mmCIF file of C-alpha atoms and ligand atoms in Angstrom:
data_model
loop_
_atom_site.group_PDB
_atom_site.id
_atom_site.type_symbol
_atom_site.label_atom_id
_atom_site.label_comp_id
_atom_site.label_asym_id
_atom_site.label_seq_id
_atom_site.Cartn_x
_atom_site.Cartn_y
_atom_site.Cartn_z
ATOM 1 C CA MET K 1 20.111 13.802 -4.540
ATOM 2 C CA PRO K 2 16.934 13.453 -2.460
ATOM 3 C CA ALA K 3 13.840 12.116 -4.197
ATOM 4 C CA LYS K 4 11.197 14.486 -5.509
ATOM 5 C CA LEU K 5 7.819 14.228 -3.842
ATOM 6 C CA ILE K 6 4.866 12.949 -5.842
ATOM 7 C CA ASP K 7 2.261 15.346 -4.532
ATOM 8 C CA GLY K 8 -0.946 13.346 -4.200
ATOM 9 C CA LYS K 9 -2.804 16.274 -2.633
ATOM 10 C CA ALA K 10 -2.094 18.611 -5.545
ATOM 11 C CA LEU K 11 -2.948 15.955 -8.134
ATOM 12 C CA ALA K 12 -6.146 15.136 -6.271
ATOM 13 C CA ALA K 13 -7.104 18.834 -6.234
ATOM 14 C CA ALA K 14 -6.548 19.063 -10.004
ATOM 15 C CA THR K 15 -8.658 15.915 -10.509
ATOM 16 C CA ARG K 16 -11.466 17.332 -8.339
ATOM 17 C CA THR K 17 -11.505 20.500 -10.458
ATOM 18 C CA LYS K 18 -11.910 18.443 -13.648
ATOM 19 C CA VAL K 19 -14.583 16.235 -12.069
ATOM 20 C CA ALA K 20 -16.492 19.313 -10.841
ATOM 21 C CA GLN K 21 -16.476 20.682 -14.407
ATOM 22 C CA GLY K 22 -17.766 17.360 -15.746
ATOM 23 C CA VAL K 23 -20.496 17.157 -13.100
ATOM 24 C CA ALA K 24 -21.571 20.754 -13.817
ATOM 25 C CA ALA K 25 -21.814 19.958 -17.546
ATOM 26 C CA LEU K 26 -24.050 16.932 -16.896
ATOM 27 C CA THR K 27 -26.314 18.648 -14.387
ATOM 28 C CA SER K 28 -26.769 21.614 -16.756
ATOM 29 C CA GLN K 29 -28.218 19.049 -19.211
ATOM 30 C CA ASN K 30 -30.581 17.751 -16.472
ATOM 31 C CA ARG K 31 -28.542 14.569 -16.171
ATOM 32 C CA PRO K 32 -28.092 13.743 -12.466
ATOM 33 C CA VAL K 33 -24.836 12.562 -10.949
ATOM 34 C CA LYS K 34 -25.842 10.804 -7.766
ATOM 35 C CA LEU K 35 -23.851 8.417 -5.600
ATOM 36 C CA VAL K 36 -25.705 6.252 -3.105
ATOM 37 C CA ALA K 37 -23.578 4.614 -0.416
ATOM 38 C CA ILE K 38 -24.949 1.696 1.573
ATOM 39 C CA LEU K 39 -23.841 1.334 5.172
ATOM 40 C CA VAL K 40 -24.998 -1.806 6.958
ATOM 41 C CA GLY K 41 -24.775 -1.757 10.767
ATOM 42 C CA ASP K 42 -22.953 0.890 12.760
ATOM 43 C CA ASN K 43 -19.234 0.302 12.275
ATOM 44 C CA PRO K 44 -17.689 3.572 13.606
ATOM 45 C CA ALA K 45 -14.817 3.651 11.059
ATOM 46 C CA ALA K 46 -17.239 3.161 8.162
ATOM 47 C CA LYS K 47 -19.420 5.987 9.549
ATOM 48 C CA VAL K 48 -16.456 8.369 9.610
ATOM 49 C CA TYR K 49 -15.576 7.278 6.071
ATOM 50 C CA ALA K 50 -19.175 7.938 4.961
ATOM 51 C CA GLU K 51 -19.084 11.449 6.474
ATOM 52 C CA ASN K 52 -15.845 12.204 4.616
ATOM 53 C CA GLN K 53 -17.355 10.807 1.434
ATOM 54 C CA ALA K 54 -20.397 13.087 1.744
ATOM 55 C CA ARG K 55 -18.093 16.098 2.198
ATOM 56 C CA THR K 56 -15.883 15.191 -0.770
ATOM 57 C CA CYS K 57 -18.873 14.637 -3.049
ATOM 58 C CA ALA K 58 -20.301 18.015 -1.987
ATOM 59 C CA GLN K 59 -17.019 19.697 -3.059
ATOM 60 C CA VAL K 60 -17.641 18.641 -6.666
ATOM 61 C CA ALA K 61 -21.467 18.890 -6.518
ATOM 62 C CA ILE K 62 -22.074 15.141 -6.769
ATOM 63 C CA ALA K 63 -25.388 14.388 -5.042
ATOM 64 C CA TYR K 64 -24.729 11.956 -2.195
ATOM 65 C CA GLU K 65 -27.106 9.818 -0.203
ATOM 66 C CA LEU K 66 -26.208 7.487 2.626
ATOM 67 C CA LYS K 67 -28.567 4.542 2.871
ATOM 68 C CA GLN K 68 -28.257 3.040 6.334
ATOM 69 C CA LEU K 69 -29.464 -0.509 6.897
ATOM 70 C CA PRO K 70 -29.667 -2.246 10.279
ATOM 71 C CA ALA K 71 -26.999 -4.755 11.349
ATOM 72 C CA THR K 72 -29.737 -7.411 11.252
ATOM 73 C CA THR K 73 -30.151 -6.989 7.455
ATOM 74 C CA SER K 74 -30.247 -10.394 5.721
ATOM 75 C CA THR K 75 -28.373 -11.266 2.534
ATOM 76 C CA ALA K 76 -31.648 -11.244 0.574
ATOM 77 C CA GLU K 77 -32.564 -7.786 1.956
ATOM 78 C CA LEU K 78 -29.136 -6.338 1.161
ATOM 79 C CA HIS K 79 -29.214 -7.728 -2.365
ATOM 80 C CA ALA K 80 -32.768 -6.426 -2.842
ATOM 81 C CA ALA K 81 -31.649 -2.937 -1.721
ATOM 82 C CA ILE K 82 -28.808 -3.009 -4.282
ATOM 83 C CA HIS K 83 -31.137 -4.242 -7.033
ATOM 84 C CA THR K 84 -33.539 -1.369 -6.282
ATOM 85 C CA LEU K 85 -30.672 1.125 -6.709
ATOM 86 C CA ASN K 86 -29.577 -0.658 -9.907
ATOM 87 C CA ARG K 87 -33.045 -0.041 -11.368
ATOM 88 C CA ASP K 88 -33.394 3.576 -10.151
ATOM 89 C CA PRO K 89 -32.514 5.898 -13.088
ATOM 90 C CA SER K 90 -31.813 8.803 -10.713
ATOM 91 C CA VAL K 91 -28.959 6.819 -9.093
ATOM 92 C CA THR K 92 -25.787 6.790 -11.190
ATOM 93 C CA GLY K 93 -23.306 5.299 -8.718
ATOM 94 C CA ILE K 94 -23.427 2.714 -5.906
ATOM 95 C CA PHE K 95 -20.838 2.261 -3.147
ATOM 96 C CA LEU K 96 -20.976 -0.429 -0.485
ATOM 97 C CA HIS K 97 -19.241 0.399 2.799
ATOM 98 C CA SER K 98 -17.196 -2.322 4.461
ATOM 99 C CA PRO K 99 -16.788 -4.210 6.671
ATOM 100 C CA LEU K 100 -20.255 -5.737 6.577
ATOM 101 C CA PRO K 101 -21.704 -7.268 9.754
ATOM 102 C CA ALA K 102 -20.928 -10.972 10.322
ATOM 103 C CA GLY K 103 -23.089 -13.198 8.167
ATOM 104 C CA LEU K 104 -23.058 -10.915 5.113
ATOM 105 C CA ASP K 105 -20.574 -11.665 2.361
ATOM 106 C CA LEU K 106 -18.963 -8.522 0.933
ATOM 107 C CA GLN K 107 -17.990 -9.968 -2.421
ATOM 108 C CA GLU K 108 -21.343 -11.642 -2.931
ATOM 109 C CA ALA K 109 -22.986 -8.257 -2.327
ATOM 110 C CA GLN K 110 -20.511 -6.376 -4.551
ATOM 111 C CA TYR K 111 -21.320 -8.789 -7.369
ATOM 112 C CA GLN K 112 -24.937 -7.529 -7.269
ATOM 113 C CA ILE K 113 -23.963 -3.962 -8.239
ATOM 114 C CA ASP K 114 -24.751 -2.955 -11.832
ATOM 115 C CA ILE K 115 -21.346 -2.821 -13.557
ATOM 116 C CA LEU K 116 -22.061 0.645 -14.959
ATOM 117 C CA LYS K 117 -22.852 2.002 -11.453
ATOM 118 C CA ASP K 118 -19.966 0.150 -9.758
ATOM 119 C CA VAL K 119 -17.875 3.204 -8.796
ATOM 120 C CA GLU K 120 -15.332 1.091 -6.876
ATOM 121 C CA GLY K 121 -14.779 -1.277 -9.799
ATOM 122 C CA VAL K 122 -15.329 -4.290 -7.559
ATOM 123 C CA ASN K 123 -17.830 -6.313 -9.588
ATOM 124 C CA PRO K 124 -15.839 -9.217 -11.111
ATOM 125 C CA ALA K 125 -17.162 -8.272 -14.549
ATOM 126 C CA ASN K 126 -15.360 -4.952 -14.177
ATOM 127 C CA ILE K 127 -12.114 -6.685 -13.173
ATOM 128 C CA GLY K 128 -12.603 -8.984 -16.178
ATOM 129 C CA HIS K 129 -12.845 -5.994 -18.491
ATOM 130 C CA VAL K 130 -9.549 -4.696 -17.050
ATOM 131 C CA VAL K 131 -7.955 -8.080 -17.899
ATOM 132 C CA TYR K 132 -9.034 -7.705 -21.512
ATOM 133 C CA GLY K 133 -7.870 -4.086 -21.706
ATOM 134 C CA HIS K 134 -11.425 -2.736 -22.060
ATOM 135 C CA THR K 135 -11.660 -1.079 -18.680
ATOM 136 C CA ILE K 136 -15.137 0.175 -17.805
ATOM 137 C CA ILE K 137 -14.432 1.178 -14.208
ATOM 138 C CA ALA K 138 -11.268 0.049 -12.361
ATOM 139 C CA PRO K 139 -10.576 -0.011 -8.603
ATOM 140 C CA CYS K 140 -9.755 3.454 -7.241
ATOM 141 C CA THR K 141 -6.417 2.801 -5.517
ATOM 142 C CA ALA K 142 -4.985 0.983 -8.536
ATOM 143 C CA LEU K 143 -6.038 3.904 -10.752
ATOM 144 C CA ALA K 144 -4.543 6.351 -8.242
ATOM 145 C CA VAL K 145 -1.131 4.675 -8.404
ATOM 146 C CA VAL K 146 -1.095 4.759 -12.218
ATOM 147 C CA GLU K 147 -1.958 8.479 -12.173
ATOM 148 C CA LEU K 148 0.760 9.186 -9.602
ATOM 149 C CA ILE K 149 3.379 7.338 -11.680
ATOM 150 C CA ASP K 150 2.215 9.163 -14.826
ATOM 151 C CA SER K 151 2.643 12.504 -13.046
ATOM 152 C CA THR K 152 6.403 11.883 -12.839
ATOM 153 C CA GLY K 153 6.574 11.811 -16.647
ATOM 154 C CA LEU K 154 7.931 8.250 -16.662
ATOM 155 C CA ASP K 155 7.019 6.195 -19.740
ATOM 156 C CA LEU K 156 6.041 2.779 -18.376
ATOM 157 C CA THR K 157 6.703 0.951 -21.652
ATOM 158 C CA GLY K 158 9.349 -1.716 -21.066
ATOM 159 C CA LYS K 159 9.912 -0.693 -17.441
ATOM 160 C CA GLU K 160 10.363 -3.267 -14.685
ATOM 161 C CA VAL K 161 7.728 -2.759 -11.986
ATOM 162 C CA ALA K 162 7.613 -4.612 -8.668
ATOM 163 C CA VAL K 163 4.206 -4.533 -6.984
ATOM 164 C CA VAL K 164 4.473 -5.770 -3.405
ATOM 165 C CA GLY K 165 1.097 -6.912 -2.073
ATOM 166 C CA ALA K 166 -1.353 -8.880 -4.190
ATOM 167 C CA SER K 167 -4.754 -8.040 -2.722
ATOM 168 C CA ARG K 168 -7.837 -8.227 -4.933
ATOM 169 C CA ILE K 169 -8.498 -4.521 -4.481
ATOM 170 C CA VAL K 170 -4.993 -3.042 -4.915
ATOM 171 C CA GLY K 171 -2.070 -5.198 -6.062
ATOM 172 C CA ARG K 172 -3.772 -7.508 -8.544
ATOM 173 C CA PRO K 173 -5.793 -4.907 -10.495
ATOM 174 C CA LEU K 174 -2.773 -2.586 -10.436
ATOM 175 C CA ALA K 175 -0.595 -5.308 -11.986
ATOM 176 C CA LEU K 176 -3.170 -5.608 -14.789
ATOM 177 C CA LEU K 177 -3.353 -1.841 -15.396
ATOM 178 C CA LEU K 178 0.444 -1.570 -15.504
ATOM 179 C CA THR K 179 0.715 -4.542 -17.862
ATOM 180 C CA GLU K 180 -1.793 -2.771 -20.106
ATOM 181 C CA ARG K 181 0.670 0.141 -20.106
ATOM 182 C CA ASN K 182 3.392 -2.205 -21.427
ATOM 183 C CA ALA K 183 5.370 -2.518 -18.176
ATOM 184 C CA THR K 184 6.884 -5.827 -17.082
ATOM 185 C CA VAL K 185 5.215 -6.457 -13.742
ATOM 186 C CA THR K 186 6.316 -8.731 -10.920
ATOM 187 C CA LEU K 187 3.612 -9.245 -8.315
ATOM 188 C CA CYS K 188 5.087 -10.121 -4.905
ATOM 189 C CA HIS K 189 3.121 -11.383 -1.906
ATOM 190 C CA ILE K 190 3.578 -13.079 1.442
ATOM 191 C CA HIS K 191 4.773 -16.314 -0.215
ATOM 192 C CA THR K 192 7.321 -14.643 -2.512
ATOM 193 C CA LYS K 193 10.672 -16.225 -1.567
ATOM 194 C CA ASP K 194 12.793 -13.105 -1.918
ATOM 195 C CA THR K 195 10.768 -9.899 -2.396
ATOM 196 C CA PRO K 196 13.824 -7.577 -2.110
ATOM 197 C CA ALA K 197 15.460 -9.438 -5.045
ATOM 198 C CA HIS K 198 12.541 -8.171 -7.166
ATOM 199 C CA THR K 199 12.313 -4.649 -5.753
ATOM 200 C CA ARG K 200 16.087 -4.087 -6.079
ATOM 201 C CA THR K 201 15.994 -4.434 -9.863
ATOM 202 C CA ALA K 202 12.726 -2.544 -10.427
ATOM 203 C CA ASP K 203 12.422 0.871 -12.090
ATOM 204 C CA VAL K 204 9.131 1.363 -10.233
ATOM 205 C CA VAL K 205 8.204 -0.106 -6.859
ATOM 206 C CA VAL K 206 4.675 -0.064 -5.470
ATOM 207 C CA VAL K 207 4.081 -1.417 -1.996
ATOM 208 C CA ALA K 208 0.605 -2.186 -0.628
ATOM 209 C CA VAL K 209 1.018 -4.499 2.320
ATOM 210 C CA GLY K 210 0.265 -2.751 5.626
ATOM 211 C CA LYS K 211 3.629 -3.235 7.390
ATOM 212 C CA PRO K 212 5.638 -0.160 8.441
ATOM 213 C CA ASN K 213 9.251 0.018 7.235
ATOM 214 C CA LEU K 214 8.873 -3.083 5.065
ATOM 215 C CA LEU K 215 10.965 -1.450 2.325
ATOM 216 C CA ARG K 216 14.277 0.157 3.187
ATOM 217 C CA ALA K 217 16.941 1.927 1.147
ATOM 218 C CA ASP K 218 18.847 -1.255 0.274
ATOM 219 C CA HIS K 219 15.665 -2.735 -1.229
ATOM 220 C CA ILE K 220 15.418 0.014 -3.849
ATOM 221 C CA LYS K 221 17.409 0.595 -7.045
ATOM 222 C CA PRO K 222 18.916 4.115 -7.068
ATOM 223 C CA GLY K 223 16.656 6.380 -9.124
ATOM 224 C CA ALA K 224 13.546 4.183 -8.846
ATOM 225 C CA VAL K 225 10.034 5.653 -8.580
ATOM 226 C CA VAL K 226 8.455 4.527 -5.301
ATOM 227 C CA ASN K 227 4.730 4.494 -4.540
ATOM 228 C CA ASP K 228 3.695 3.742 -0.982
ATOM 229 C CA VAL K 229 0.075 2.610 -0.628
ATOM 230 C CA GLY K 230 0.369 1.361 2.967
ATOM 231 C CA ILE K 231 -1.435 3.089 5.814
ATOM 232 C CA ASN K 232 -0.239 2.192 9.300
ATOM 233 C CA ARG K 233 -0.812 3.859 12.652
ATOM 234 C CA VAL K 234 2.361 3.650 14.755
ATOM 235 C CA LYS K 235 3.212 4.874 18.240
ATOM 236 C CA ILE K 236 6.097 7.340 18.580
ATOM 237 C CA THR K 237 7.817 8.045 21.905
ATOM 238 C CA ASP K 238 9.517 11.453 22.115
ATOM 239 C CA ALA K 239 12.641 12.350 24.141
ATOM 240 C CA PHE K 240 10.443 13.108 27.172
ATOM 241 C CA GLY K 241 8.741 9.710 27.001
ATOM 242 C CA LYS K 242 5.488 11.162 25.624
ATOM 243 C CA VAL K 243 3.732 8.693 23.321
ATOM 244 C CA THR K 244 1.844 9.935 20.267
ATOM 245 C CA GLU K 245 0.400 8.236 17.198
ATOM 246 C CA LYS K 246 1.414 8.872 13.619
ATOM 247 C CA THR K 247 0.377 7.577 10.191
ATOM 248 C CA VAL K 248 3.156 6.011 8.132
ATOM 249 C CA GLY K 249 3.310 3.895 4.985
ATOM 250 C CA ASP K 250 5.115 0.636 4.257
ATOM 251 C CA VAL K 251 8.300 2.393 3.142
ATOM 252 C CA ASP K 252 10.999 3.737 5.433
ATOM 253 C CA PHE K 253 10.515 7.225 4.008
ATOM 254 C CA ASP K 254 13.614 8.891 5.505
ATOM 255 C CA GLU K 255 15.927 6.191 4.106
ATOM 256 C CA VAL K 256 14.234 5.487 0.770
ATOM 257 C CA SER K 257 13.793 9.146 -0.151
ATOM 258 C CA LYS K 258 17.599 9.400 -0.270
ATOM 259 C CA VAL K 259 17.784 6.681 -2.968
ATOM 260 C CA ALA K 260 14.604 7.003 -5.064
ATOM 261 C CA SER K 261 14.088 9.594 -7.803
ATOM 262 C CA TRP K 262 10.403 10.107 -6.919
ATOM 263 C CA ILE K 263 8.441 9.021 -3.863
ATOM 264 C CA THR K 264 4.892 9.378 -2.546
ATOM 265 C CA PRO K 265 4.598 10.652 1.025
ATOM 266 C CA VAL K 266 2.253 9.072 3.579
ATOM 267 C CA PRO K 267 -0.010 10.815 4.301
ATOM 268 C CA GLY K 268 -0.493 13.010 1.227
ATOM 269 C CA GLY K 269 0.275 10.563 -1.580
ATOM 270 C CA VAL K 270 -1.898 7.640 -2.656
ATOM 271 C CA GLY K 271 -4.643 8.316 -0.073
ATOM 272 C CA PRO K 272 -6.008 11.642 -1.420
ATOM 273 C CA MET K 273 -5.606 10.419 -4.997
ATOM 274 C CA THR K 274 -7.686 7.316 -4.219
ATOM 275 C CA VAL K 275 -10.520 9.565 -3.017
ATOM 276 C CA ALA K 276 -10.178 11.661 -6.171
ATOM 277 C CA MET K 277 -10.367 8.509 -8.319
ATOM 278 C CA LEU K 278 -13.631 7.569 -6.613
ATOM 279 C CA LEU K 279 -15.034 10.934 -7.711
ATOM 280 C CA ARG K 280 -13.694 10.445 -11.236
ATOM 281 C CA ASN K 281 -15.201 6.944 -11.358
ATOM 282 C CA THR K 282 -18.512 8.385 -10.156
ATOM 283 C CA LEU K 283 -18.515 10.869 -13.028
ATOM 284 C CA ARG K 284 -17.567 8.110 -15.467
ATOM 285 C CA ALA K 285 -20.412 5.917 -14.125
ATOM 286 C CA ALA K 286 -22.879 8.776 -14.622
ATOM 287 C CA LYS K 287 -21.733 9.248 -18.219
ATOM 288 C CA LEU K 288 -22.160 5.505 -18.844
ATOM 289 C CA VAL K 289 -25.597 5.429 -17.218
ATOM 290 C CA HIS K 290 -26.703 8.452 -19.278
ATOM 291 C CA GLY K 291 -25.367 6.799 -22.448
ATOM 292 C CA LEU K 292 -22.798 9.553 -23.050
ATOM 293 C CA GLU K 293 -19.896 7.095 -22.953
ATOM 294 C CA LYS K 294 -19.970 3.522 -24.202
ATOM 295 C CA THR K 295 -18.310 0.347 -22.985
ATOM 296 C CA PHE K 296 -16.366 -1.854 -25.412
ATOM 297 C CA SER K 297 -19.434 -4.050 -25.856
ATOM 298 C CA GLY K 298 -21.523 -0.984 -26.663
ATOM 299 C CA LYS K 299 -23.611 -0.829 -23.457
HETATM 300 P P1 LIG D 1 -4.448 -6.977 2.211
HETATM 301 O O1 LIG D 1 -4.205 -7.346 3.637
HETATM 302 O O2 LIG D 1 -5.706 -7.380 1.548
HETATM 303 O O3 LIG D 1 -3.248 -7.580 1.330
HETATM 304 C C1 LIG D 1 -1.918 -7.481 1.753
HETATM 305 C C2 LIG D 1 -1.023 -8.135 0.707
HETATM 306 O O4 LIG D 1 0.318 -8.022 1.159
HETATM 307 C C3 LIG D 1 -1.283 -9.634 0.492
HETATM 308 O O5 LIG D 1 -1.241 -9.909 -0.895
HETATM 309 C C4 LIG D 1 -0.111 -10.316 1.191
HETATM 310 O O6 LIG D 1 0.249 -11.555 0.581
HETATM 311 C C5 LIG D 1 0.979 -9.281 1.021
HETATM 312 N N1 LIG D 1 2.029 -9.359 2.050
HETATM 313 C C6 LIG D 1 1.881 -9.442 3.387
HETATM 314 N N2 LIG D 1 3.080 -9.461 3.987
HETATM 315 C C7 LIG D 1 4.006 -9.384 3.006
HETATM 316 C C8 LIG D 1 5.424 -9.357 2.983
HETATM 317 N N3 LIG D 1 6.122 -9.418 4.106
HETATM 318 N N4 LIG D 1 6.049 -9.265 1.783
HETATM 319 C C9 LIG D 1 5.350 -9.200 0.634
HETATM 320 N N5 LIG D 1 3.990 -9.210 0.587
HETATM 321 C C10 LIG D 1 3.346 -9.320 1.763
HETATM 322 O O7 LIG D 1 -4.189 -5.431 2.127
HETATM 323 P P2 LIG D 1 -4.791 -4.247 1.197
HETATM 324 O O8 LIG D 1 -6.240 -4.112 1.474
HETATM 325 O O9 LIG D 1 -4.322 -4.371 -0.204
HETATM 326 O O10 LIG D 1 -4.040 -3.017 1.877
HETATM 327 C C11 LIG D 1 -2.624 -2.957 1.959
HETATM 328 C C12 LIG D 1 -2.218 -1.660 2.625
HETATM 329 O O11 LIG D 1 -2.623 -0.588 1.794
HETATM 330 C C13 LIG D 1 -2.884 -1.408 3.992
HETATM 331 O O12 LIG D 1 -1.974 -0.689 4.800
HETATM 332 C C14 LIG D 1 -4.062 -0.539 3.647
HETATM 333 O O13 LIG D 1 -4.467 0.294 4.735
HETATM 334 C C15 LIG D 1 -3.481 0.291 2.519
HETATM 335 N N6 LIG D 1 -4.462 0.833 1.582
HETATM 336 C C16 LIG D 1 -4.352 2.145 1.302
HETATM 337 C C17 LIG D 1 -5.213 2.731 0.395
HETATM 338 C C18 LIG D 1 -5.060 4.187 0.087
HETATM 339 O O14 LIG D 1 -5.956 4.789 -0.454
HETATM 340 N N7 LIG D 1 -3.901 4.792 0.389
HETATM 341 C C19 LIG D 1 -6.208 1.969 -0.234
HETATM 342 C C20 LIG D 1 -6.272 0.601 0.048
HETATM 343 C C21 LIG D 1 -5.376 0.036 0.958
#
């Protein structure tokens, strides 16, 4: 039987509705929900991303401001700009666009963001809280994958999960979140000797690598839940020799969807849900900043 689709677009729409309700409740109490994104230099992809971000925030009535800094911005100036936003009570969320121009260190800058306003969950203190099971704000894509798995109704307790790809922003935080949900997680990466040996026995497979067709049908246990985080642009040549571009994930969708029980499409799976999680994190940050929700340590 073909796999059922995990509909990231529909889940994202439902999340946006809930976030919009939460934002409306806060603003009716004169509590602002405002995301400030910092864009250093003029990277065209980051500019497009910022435009999309402004549009998505507008859909749920989150106030959005893009703070553009010149490519010549020094480390001290960038950090000072972040510190100013940290202190500004009207700003409840801070997002730093990447890549940064050469000479600026992304992680060093991310570490400057107030952990309560860190809507991407990239400050190491936030990752540390995930380790201890006291999540304040977790990275958006990792949260998105957990939500997508939950939507299938699968109870993660005791399940074998193979996460392929161990980046700081996706695979590693996801492994922590899934462990917190009582799954047994195997984290595979470029140095894993035999990744398919792990995926073949897994009840849930998540792949976040960036290589088209990395996972094929014989890498997946029949009935497994498959989440494809990868985003790859590939060239397709049609029967008349015309070449077009298409976005695909890391999974051979046509093959794997015949074996899996549930699968995320690309596009339309993890991508829209990641955007929705950024909005949800922004609402959460606002509640923390306004003292309506508390962290484990009571902040
Ligand atoms: P990254 O380059 O930082 O990390 C890739 C990881 O894959 C590394 O841990 C590496 O060791 C591992 N890897 C590489 N080749 C491998 C192989 N053959 N077998 C097993 N592991 C291997 O990547 P990233 O930033 O985590 O992104 C991964 C993919 O996910 C990219 O395609 C990216 O565009 C996509 N992505 C999508 C979203 C979304 O919202 N859908 C969000 C973030 C990233």
